[in-house]
């Protein structure tokens, strides 16, 4: 029969009432506003009128046998068909439903038309006869089950790929939250320094345990770019030492240089630098990692041609890329912490004379050389402007 409350509100809208006033009139809260009280009287009158009309329509529908739902095809999901059937009988009311299908429908064409056509031929049925045989109905339901299983596998596959990114996202967000909530992350920075020192040494040892076989020149050059002051160690000095002693000495020099930097900059400034640098580097590297993961996801399906499971390959590649990103974050943070310098902003002179200062008139517009987003940053970092000061 319809919704009397909705019909009453529609009539009030046509009469020019505001929607907010109508909602207030339809509520049961106690009010003293005369305008709302008058609107409530109008609403109650309209509601009683619409209720009487819908009740009469409802009785007519019930007398005719209830609502009859006609489906022009079967949906891929049995759940949707059942919902449509459920519209025919609400709260014990009478009702019926009838579905009409064709063997040329998308569902039947892909998943069952040949079998059902063969069954109809064996039963001697032609196109003019309704398909009411239970075997054919079961065949349609089997086709729906196959479609549902197909879509379930698709969703499951997508979910398994998404779980890889979700796990990495949880790790990054947890670490970022710790940096935001902590005022002192010195211990985290020291741990980063230790890991960067170890990785830097391992990168130039060539897997040899004998220091005389190490690439001392490139090792010291890389260390000076990251965590050591210039010319604090020499290759001749380190070549005479054992591997363990070399590692301990380089780490000791790096931590000593870190403490010296803290004294020069100041403890409070150092803590603030560490937090800002860490957040900036993590955000930038995480964005780059997301782009790289999207590109990996697009092409990982080609691994199936090499008899490899794309999901397993994606998980392996994603883990390797995530570990590489963590290493790059640590190296970048350490480099900034050791080499960043504080620059005080020049304070602008304030004009203390009220309403007496006037901007000097210029004959023309001042030309400003803008830096393109893909051009090198003018700060000298070597990065693109959009990845540095223009971020």
Tab-separated table of C-alpha atoms in Angstrom:
chain	number	residue	atom	x	y	z
A	1	UNK	CA	0.000	0.000	0.000
A	2	UNK	CA	2.915	2.407	0.432
A	3	UNK	CA	4.578	4.421	3.183
A	4	UNK	CA	2.123	6.919	4.710
A	5	UNK	CA	4.884	8.899	6.473
A	6	UNK	CA	6.779	9.395	3.211
A	7	UNK	CA	3.630	10.378	1.322
A	8	UNK	CA	2.668	12.903	4.018
A	9	UNK	CA	6.124	14.499	3.870
A	10	UNK	CA	5.936	14.737	0.091
A	11	UNK	CA	2.600	16.563	0.322
A	12	UNK	CA	4.079	19.028	2.800
A	13	UNK	CA	7.001	19.672	0.471
A	14	UNK	CA	4.561	20.414	-2.354
A	15	UNK	CA	2.754	22.840	-0.037
A	16	UNK	CA	5.993	24.794	0.453
A	17	UNK	CA	7.176	23.578	3.857
A	18	UNK	CA	10.938	23.472	4.495
A	19	UNK	CA	12.492	20.003	4.725
A	20	UNK	CA	14.016	20.747	8.145
A	21	UNK	CA	10.628	21.914	9.448
A	22	UNK	CA	8.991	18.762	8.088
A	23	UNK	CA	11.510	16.532	9.887
A	24	UNK	CA	10.894	18.439	13.130
A	25	UNK	CA	7.134	18.076	12.645
A	26	UNK	CA	7.454	14.322	12.066
A	27	UNK	CA	9.523	13.802	15.233
A	28	UNK	CA	8.133	12.958	18.660
A	29	UNK	CA	10.304	15.348	20.678
A	30	UNK	CA	8.716	17.952	22.904
A	31	UNK	CA	8.924	21.443	21.410
A	32	UNK	CA	7.460	24.867	22.244
A	33	UNK	CA	7.988	26.523	18.884
A	34	UNK	CA	4.591	27.537	17.519
A	35	UNK	CA	5.694	27.099	13.911
A	36	UNK	CA	6.762	23.504	14.539
A	37	UNK	CA	3.558	22.780	16.477
A	38	UNK	CA	1.428	24.058	13.590
A	39	UNK	CA	3.437	22.047	11.084
A	40	UNK	CA	3.042	18.989	13.311
A	41	UNK	CA	-0.718	19.319	13.210
A	42	UNK	CA	-0.630	19.500	9.415
A	43	UNK	CA	1.651	16.461	9.276
A	44	UNK	CA	-0.513	14.386	11.596
A	45	UNK	CA	-3.597	15.203	9.545
A	46	UNK	CA	-1.875	14.257	6.303
A	47	UNK	CA	-0.412	11.131	7.895
A	48	UNK	CA	-3.841	9.903	9.013
A	49	UNK	CA	-5.209	10.560	5.516
A	50	UNK	CA	-2.349	8.725	3.783
A	51	UNK	CA	-2.549	5.869	6.280
A	52	UNK	CA	-6.188	5.336	5.412
A	53	UNK	CA	-5.408	5.366	1.673
A	54	UNK	CA	-2.490	2.944	1.943
A	55	UNK	CA	-4.465	0.603	4.180
A	56	UNK	CA	-7.248	0.444	1.605
A	57	UNK	CA	-4.710	-0.283	-1.147
A	58	UNK	CA	-3.118	-2.983	1.034
A	59	UNK	CA	-6.455	-4.746	1.529
A	60	UNK	CA	-7.100	-4.713	-2.212
A	61	UNK	CA	-3.667	-6.232	-2.923
A	62	UNK	CA	-4.176	-8.961	-0.312
A	63	UNK	CA	-7.616	-9.759	-1.711
A	64	UNK	CA	-6.090	-10.262	-5.154
A	65	UNK	CA	-3.502	-12.716	-3.783
A	66	UNK	CA	-0.725	-10.379	-2.702
A	67	UNK	CA	2.217	-8.924	-4.564
A	68	UNK	CA	3.417	-10.870	-7.582
A	69	UNK	CA	7.085	-10.405	-8.569
A	70	UNK	CA	8.143	-11.103	-12.153
A	71	UNK	CA	11.834	-11.703	-12.883
A	72	UNK	CA	12.950	-11.328	-16.485
A	73	UNK	CA	16.184	-13.293	-15.933
A	74	UNK	CA	18.142	-15.126	-13.267
A	75	UNK	CA	20.923	-13.211	-11.578
A	76	UNK	CA	24.438	-14.595	-11.262
A	77	UNK	CA	23.966	-14.721	-7.488
A	78	UNK	CA	21.252	-16.795	-5.882
A	79	UNK	CA	21.161	-14.290	-3.027
A	80	UNK	CA	19.856	-11.560	-5.362
A	81	UNK	CA	17.120	-13.876	-6.688
A	82	UNK	CA	16.081	-14.763	-3.141
A	83	UNK	CA	15.915	-11.088	-2.190
A	84	UNK	CA	13.668	-10.433	-5.176
A	85	UNK	CA	11.418	-13.345	-4.213
A	86	UNK	CA	11.289	-12.028	-0.660
A	87	UNK	CA	9.616	-8.838	-1.884
A	88	UNK	CA	6.526	-10.881	-2.740
A	89	UNK	CA	5.698	-11.928	0.808
A	90	UNK	CA	6.529	-9.596	3.678
A	91	UNK	CA	5.700	-10.389	7.316
A	92	UNK	CA	3.431	-13.299	6.438
A	93	UNK	CA	1.532	-11.522	3.646
A	94	UNK	CA	0.508	-13.582	0.628
A	95	UNK	CA	2.513	-13.277	-2.565
A	96	UNK	CA	4.087	-15.135	-5.458
A	97	UNK	CA	6.982	-14.865	-7.902
A	98	UNK	CA	7.709	-16.027	-11.441
A	99	UNK	CA	11.039	-15.967	-13.310
A	100	UNK	CA	11.432	-16.023	-17.064
A	101	UNK	CA	14.759	-17.052	-18.541
A	102	UNK	CA	16.216	-17.565	-21.955
A	103	UNK	CA	19.025	-19.858	-22.983
A	104	UNK	CA	20.591	-16.801	-24.605
A	105	UNK	CA	20.895	-14.978	-21.258
A	106	UNK	CA	24.449	-14.229	-20.136
A	107	UNK	CA	24.297	-16.697	-17.251
A	108	UNK	CA	22.923	-19.527	-19.333
A	109	UNK	CA	25.143	-18.833	-22.320
A	110	UNK	CA	28.335	-19.061	-20.274
A	111	UNK	CA	27.544	-21.767	-17.744
A	112	UNK	CA	24.779	-24.092	-18.737
A	113	UNK	CA	22.935	-23.535	-21.975
A	114	UNK	CA	24.349	-26.605	-23.769
A	115	UNK	CA	23.482	-29.020	-20.964
A	116	UNK	CA	19.990	-27.604	-20.511
A	117	UNK	CA	19.325	-27.586	-24.248
A	118	UNK	CA	20.319	-31.252	-24.417
A	119	UNK	CA	18.057	-32.031	-21.480
A	120	UNK	CA	15.130	-30.229	-23.112
A	121	UNK	CA	15.684	-32.130	-26.343
A	122	UNK	CA	15.624	-35.455	-24.469
A	123	UNK	CA	12.400	-34.458	-22.717
A	124	UNK	CA	10.821	-33.420	-26.020
A	125	UNK	CA	10.206	-29.804	-24.996
A	126	UNK	CA	10.025	-26.933	-27.484
A	127	UNK	CA	10.546	-23.177	-27.069
A	128	UNK	CA	6.852	-22.501	-26.423
A	129	UNK	CA	6.705	-24.641	-23.275
A	130	UNK	CA	7.599	-23.128	-19.882
A	131	UNK	CA	10.697	-24.535	-18.210
A	132	UNK	CA	9.353	-25.910	-14.944
A	133	UNK	CA	11.208	-29.190	-14.686
A	134	UNK	CA	13.131	-29.600	-11.413
A	135	UNK	CA	16.177	-30.955	-13.230
A	136	UNK	CA	16.394	-27.791	-15.336
A	137	UNK	CA	15.892	-25.624	-12.253
A	138	UNK	CA	18.733	-27.456	-10.544
A	139	UNK	CA	20.850	-26.955	-13.658
A	140	UNK	CA	20.271	-23.210	-13.431
A	141	UNK	CA	21.187	-23.232	-9.745
A	142	UNK	CA	24.367	-25.167	-10.537
A	143	UNK	CA	25.271	-22.528	-13.108
A	144	UNK	CA	24.740	-19.860	-10.446
A	145	UNK	CA	26.955	-21.781	-8.037
A	146	UNK	CA	29.727	-21.884	-10.623
A	147	UNK	CA	29.455	-18.137	-11.167
A	148	UNK	CA	29.474	-17.501	-7.420
A	149	UNK	CA	32.532	-19.719	-7.000
A	150	UNK	CA	34.271	-17.873	-9.839
A	151	UNK	CA	33.635	-14.462	-8.275
A	152	UNK	CA	34.619	-15.799	-4.859
A	153	UNK	CA	37.979	-16.905	-6.225
A	154	UNK	CA	38.461	-13.469	-7.778
A	155	UNK	CA	37.722	-11.697	-4.490
A	156	UNK	CA	39.921	-14.133	-2.589
A	157	UNK	CA	42.787	-13.540	-4.997
A	158	UNK	CA	42.448	-9.762	-4.698
A	159	UNK	CA	42.294	-10.057	-0.910
A	160	UNK	CA	45.483	-12.121	-0.795
A	161	UNK	CA	47.303	-9.481	-2.833
A	162	UNK	CA	45.900	-6.696	-0.644
A	163	UNK	CA	46.970	-8.483	2.539
A	164	UNK	CA	50.598	-8.110	1.483
A	165	UNK	CA	50.251	-4.320	1.325
A	166	UNK	CA	48.159	-4.227	4.506
A	167	UNK	CA	50.897	-5.941	6.496
A	168	UNK	CA	53.509	-3.509	5.216
A	169	UNK	CA	51.166	-0.575	5.822
A	170	UNK	CA	50.648	-1.614	9.433
A	171	UNK	CA	54.407	-1.740	10.037
A	172	UNK	CA	55.048	1.687	8.497
A	173	UNK	CA	52.092	3.354	10.211
A	174	UNK	CA	53.037	1.873	13.578
A	175	UNK	CA	56.600	3.153	13.298
A	176	UNK	CA	55.405	6.546	12.074
A	177	UNK	CA	52.965	6.769	14.982
A	178	UNK	CA	55.759	6.027	17.422
A	179	UNK	CA	57.794	8.896	15.995
A	180	UNK	CA	54.831	11.269	16.208
A	181	UNK	CA	53.986	10.334	19.792
A	182	UNK	CA	57.578	10.264	21.080
A	183	UNK	CA	59.499	13.410	21.943
A	184	UNK	CA	62.828	11.542	22.071
A	185	UNK	CA	63.790	8.994	19.404
A	186	UNK	CA	67.527	9.046	20.086
A	187	UNK	CA	67.633	5.309	20.738
A	188	UNK	CA	65.959	4.657	17.380
A	189	UNK	CA	68.497	6.881	15.626
A	190	UNK	CA	71.412	5.077	17.312
A	191	UNK	CA	69.953	1.745	16.200
A	192	UNK	CA	69.677	3.087	12.647
A	193	UNK	CA	73.307	4.242	12.767
A	194	UNK	CA	74.424	0.802	13.928
A	195	UNK	CA	72.557	-0.973	11.131
A	196	UNK	CA	73.747	1.496	8.480
A	197	UNK	CA	77.356	1.054	9.616
A	198	UNK	CA	77.047	-2.722	9.420
A	199	UNK	CA	75.453	-2.643	5.972
A	200	UNK	CA	78.006	-0.167	4.656
A	201	UNK	CA	80.885	-2.342	5.809
A	202	UNK	CA	79.263	-5.485	4.398
A	203	UNK	CA	78.771	-3.771	1.036
A	204	UNK	CA	82.516	-3.174	0.579
A	205	UNK	CA	83.937	-6.334	2.107
A	206	UNK	CA	83.014	-8.600	-0.778
A	207	UNK	CA	82.114	-11.373	1.676
A	208	UNK	CA	85.741	-11.693	2.795
A	209	UNK	CA	86.734	-11.820	6.457
A	210	UNK	CA	90.215	-10.502	5.707
A	211	UNK	CA	90.439	-6.679	5.967
A	212	UNK	CA	93.340	-6.542	3.509
A	213	UNK	CA	90.934	-7.680	0.781
A	214	UNK	CA	88.370	-4.957	1.490
A	215	UNK	CA	87.732	-1.950	-0.735
A	216	UNK	CA	89.013	0.605	1.761
A	217	UNK	CA	88.942	3.647	-0.505
A	218	UNK	CA	85.282	3.356	-1.463
A	219	UNK	CA	84.324	2.233	2.040
A	220	UNK	CA	85.773	5.343	3.672
A	221	UNK	CA	84.340	7.572	0.966
A	222	UNK	CA	80.864	6.127	1.501
A	223	UNK	CA	81.243	6.348	5.283
A	224	UNK	CA	82.234	10.026	5.064
A	225	UNK	CA	79.091	10.681	3.025
A	226	UNK	CA	76.923	9.072	5.682
A	227	UNK	CA	78.238	9.035	9.229
A	228	UNK	CA	81.994	9.759	9.525
A	229	UNK	CA	83.816	13.099	9.461
A	230	UNK	CA	86.312	13.586	6.669
A	231	UNK	CA	89.812	12.100	7.087
A	232	UNK	CA	89.129	10.673	10.547
A	233	UNK	CA	90.374	7.235	9.487
A	234	UNK	CA	92.890	6.020	6.931
A	235	UNK	CA	92.969	2.875	4.853
A	236	UNK	CA	96.506	2.042	6.065
A	237	UNK	CA	95.400	2.205	9.687
A	238	UNK	CA	92.366	-0.021	9.187
A	239	UNK	CA	94.198	-2.580	7.020
A	240	UNK	CA	96.345	-3.566	10.025
A	241	UNK	CA	93.353	-4.396	12.207
A	242	UNK	CA	91.110	-7.460	12.522
A	243	UNK	CA	87.597	-7.471	11.056
A	244	UNK	CA	85.879	-7.196	14.437
A	245	UNK	CA	88.172	-4.377	15.511
A	246	UNK	CA	87.453	-2.495	12.273
A	247	UNK	CA	83.711	-2.744	12.778
A	248	UNK	CA	83.945	-1.636	16.406
A	249	UNK	CA	86.234	1.285	15.557
A	250	UNK	CA	84.043	2.602	12.722
A	251	UNK	CA	80.921	2.319	14.867
A	252	UNK	CA	82.691	4.048	17.762
A	253	UNK	CA	83.783	6.914	15.497
A	254	UNK	CA	80.259	7.217	14.074
A	255	UNK	CA	78.632	7.390	17.533
A	256	UNK	CA	81.256	9.863	18.739
A	257	UNK	CA	80.563	12.065	15.727
A	258	UNK	CA	76.839	11.821	16.495
A	259	UNK	CA	77.399	12.998	20.082
A	260	UNK	CA	79.544	15.853	18.799
A	261	UNK	CA	76.790	16.871	16.401
A	262	UNK	CA	74.302	16.888	19.269
A	263	UNK	CA	76.531	19.221	21.307
A	264	UNK	CA	76.948	21.577	18.357
A	265	UNK	CA	73.269	21.761	17.493
A	266	UNK	CA	71.819	21.432	20.982
A	267	UNK	CA	69.865	18.591	22.541
A	268	UNK	CA	66.394	20.024	21.929
A	269	UNK	CA	67.182	21.018	18.367
A	270	UNK	CA	68.709	17.607	17.704
A	271	UNK	CA	65.595	15.799	18.919
A	272	UNK	CA	63.387	17.994	16.730
A	273	UNK	CA	65.638	17.459	13.710
A	274	UNK	CA	65.506	13.700	14.203
A	275	UNK	CA	61.712	13.664	14.344
A	276	UNK	CA	61.198	15.937	11.338
A	277	UNK	CA	63.806	14.181	9.218
A	278	UNK	CA	62.432	10.734	10.056
A	279	UNK	CA	58.847	11.691	9.227
A	280	UNK	CA	59.838	13.371	5.984
A	281	UNK	CA	61.986	10.486	4.779
A	282	UNK	CA	59.448	7.815	5.785
A	283	UNK	CA	56.625	9.615	3.975
A	284	UNK	CA	58.666	10.106	0.813
A	285	UNK	CA	60.011	6.550	0.677
A	286	UNK	CA	56.589	5.083	1.424
A	287	UNK	CA	55.029	6.995	-1.463
A	288	UNK	CA	57.733	5.755	-3.814
A	289	UNK	CA	57.219	2.233	-2.501
A	290	UNK	CA	53.477	2.383	-3.196
A	291	UNK	CA	54.154	3.418	-6.792
A	292	UNK	CA	56.656	0.594	-7.215
A	293	UNK	CA	54.201	-1.931	-5.755
A	294	UNK	CA	51.483	-0.815	-8.170
A	295	UNK	CA	53.820	-1.351	-11.096
A	296	UNK	CA	54.818	-4.775	-9.740
A	297	UNK	CA	51.160	-5.738	-9.338
A	298	UNK	CA	50.366	-4.861	-12.953
A	299	UNK	CA	53.037	-7.120	-14.419
A	300	UNK	CA	53.301	-9.940	-11.897
A	301	UNK	CA	50.706	-12.044	-13.741
A	302	UNK	CA	53.221	-12.675	-16.536
A	303	UNK	CA	55.193	-14.903	-14.131
A	304	UNK	CA	52.535	-17.573	-14.740
A	305	UNK	CA	54.007	-18.118	-18.228
A	306	UNK	CA	57.180	-19.313	-16.494
A	307	UNK	CA	55.232	-21.895	-14.438
A	308	UNK	CA	55.461	-19.744	-11.308
A	309	UNK	CA	52.654	-18.771	-8.975
A	310	UNK	CA	52.135	-14.991	-9.409
A	311	UNK	CA	50.940	-14.598	-5.815
A	312	UNK	CA	54.026	-16.297	-4.357
A	313	UNK	CA	56.267	-14.253	-6.631
A	314	UNK	CA	54.436	-11.073	-5.620
A	315	UNK	CA	54.850	-11.857	-1.916
A	316	UNK	CA	58.556	-12.556	-2.378
A	317	UNK	CA	59.191	-9.447	-4.482
A	318	UNK	CA	57.129	-7.296	-2.099
A	319	UNK	CA	59.154	-8.509	0.890
A	320	UNK	CA	62.441	-7.770	-0.858
A	321	UNK	CA	61.245	-4.314	-1.918
A	322	UNK	CA	60.008	-3.560	1.599
A	323	UNK	CA	63.340	-4.535	3.149
A	324	UNK	CA	65.119	-2.388	0.578
A	325	UNK	CA	62.844	0.536	1.436
A	326	UNK	CA	63.582	0.160	5.157
A	327	UNK	CA	67.310	0.175	4.418
A	328	UNK	CA	66.960	3.294	2.257
A	329	UNK	CA	64.964	5.033	5.002
A	330	UNK	CA	67.621	4.293	7.582
A	331	UNK	CA	70.450	5.414	5.308
A	332	UNK	CA	68.666	8.627	4.319
A	333	UNK	CA	67.781	9.507	7.921
A	334	UNK	CA	71.361	8.911	9.077
A	335	UNK	CA	72.770	11.035	6.268
A	336	UNK	CA	70.458	13.927	7.080
A	337	UNK	CA	71.084	13.718	10.832
A	338	UNK	CA	74.854	13.937	10.327
A	339	UNK	CA	74.859	16.647	7.682
A	340	UNK	CA	71.799	18.835	8.174
A	341	UNK	CA	72.450	22.326	9.509
A	342	UNK	CA	70.175	24.816	11.202
A	343	UNK	CA	69.594	28.159	9.521
A	344	UNK	CA	67.881	30.922	11.450
A	345	UNK	CA	65.219	32.787	9.564
A	346	UNK	CA	65.801	36.557	9.380
A	347	UNK	CA	63.283	38.354	11.545
A	348	UNK	CA	61.213	40.915	9.746
A	349	UNK	CA	61.307	44.424	11.164
A	350	UNK	CA	57.902	45.490	12.373
A	351	UNK	CA	56.715	49.017	11.729
A	352	UNK	CA	55.627	50.366	15.091
A	353	UNK	CA	54.126	53.570	13.676
A	354	UNK	CA	50.421	53.007	13.199
A	355	UNK	CA	49.035	53.370	9.675
A	356	UNK	CA	51.988	55.400	8.419
A	357	UNK	CA	53.867	52.845	6.370
A	358	UNK	CA	53.051	52.584	2.705
A	359	UNK	CA	54.346	50.072	0.234
A	360	UNK	CA	56.660	51.709	-2.334
A	361	UNK	CA	55.122	51.937	-5.752
A	362	UNK	CA	56.820	49.993	-8.495
A	363	UNK	CA	56.713	50.857	-12.141
A	364	UNK	CA	56.273	47.267	-13.209
A	365	UNK	CA	55.807	43.749	-11.942
A	366	UNK	CA	58.781	42.014	-10.419
A	367	UNK	CA	59.870	38.998	-12.382
A	368	UNK	CA	60.474	35.878	-10.331
A	369	UNK	CA	62.324	32.891	-11.739
A	370	UNK	CA	60.165	29.921	-10.779
A	371	UNK	CA	61.734	26.507	-10.354
A	372	UNK	CA	60.055	23.701	-12.281
A	373	UNK	CA	58.877	20.679	-10.327
A	374	UNK	CA	61.194	18.329	-12.241
A	375	UNK	CA	64.224	20.662	-12.152
A	376	UNK	CA	67.075	20.252	-9.629
A	377	UNK	CA	66.272	21.806	-6.260
A	378	UNK	CA	68.148	25.109	-5.697
A	379	UNK	CA	69.081	24.026	-2.140
A	380	UNK	CA	71.831	21.819	-3.588
A	381	UNK	CA	70.538	18.455	-2.351
A	382	UNK	CA	70.717	16.954	-5.846
A	383	UNK	CA	67.050	15.933	-5.784
A	384	UNK	CA	64.205	17.174	-7.938
A	385	UNK	CA	62.417	20.255	-6.625
A	386	UNK	CA	59.126	18.352	-6.170
A	387	UNK	CA	60.934	15.713	-4.053
A	388	UNK	CA	62.722	18.258	-1.866
A	389	UNK	CA	61.758	21.843	-0.989
A	390	UNK	CA	58.729	21.812	-3.289
A	391	UNK	CA	57.118	18.788	-1.632
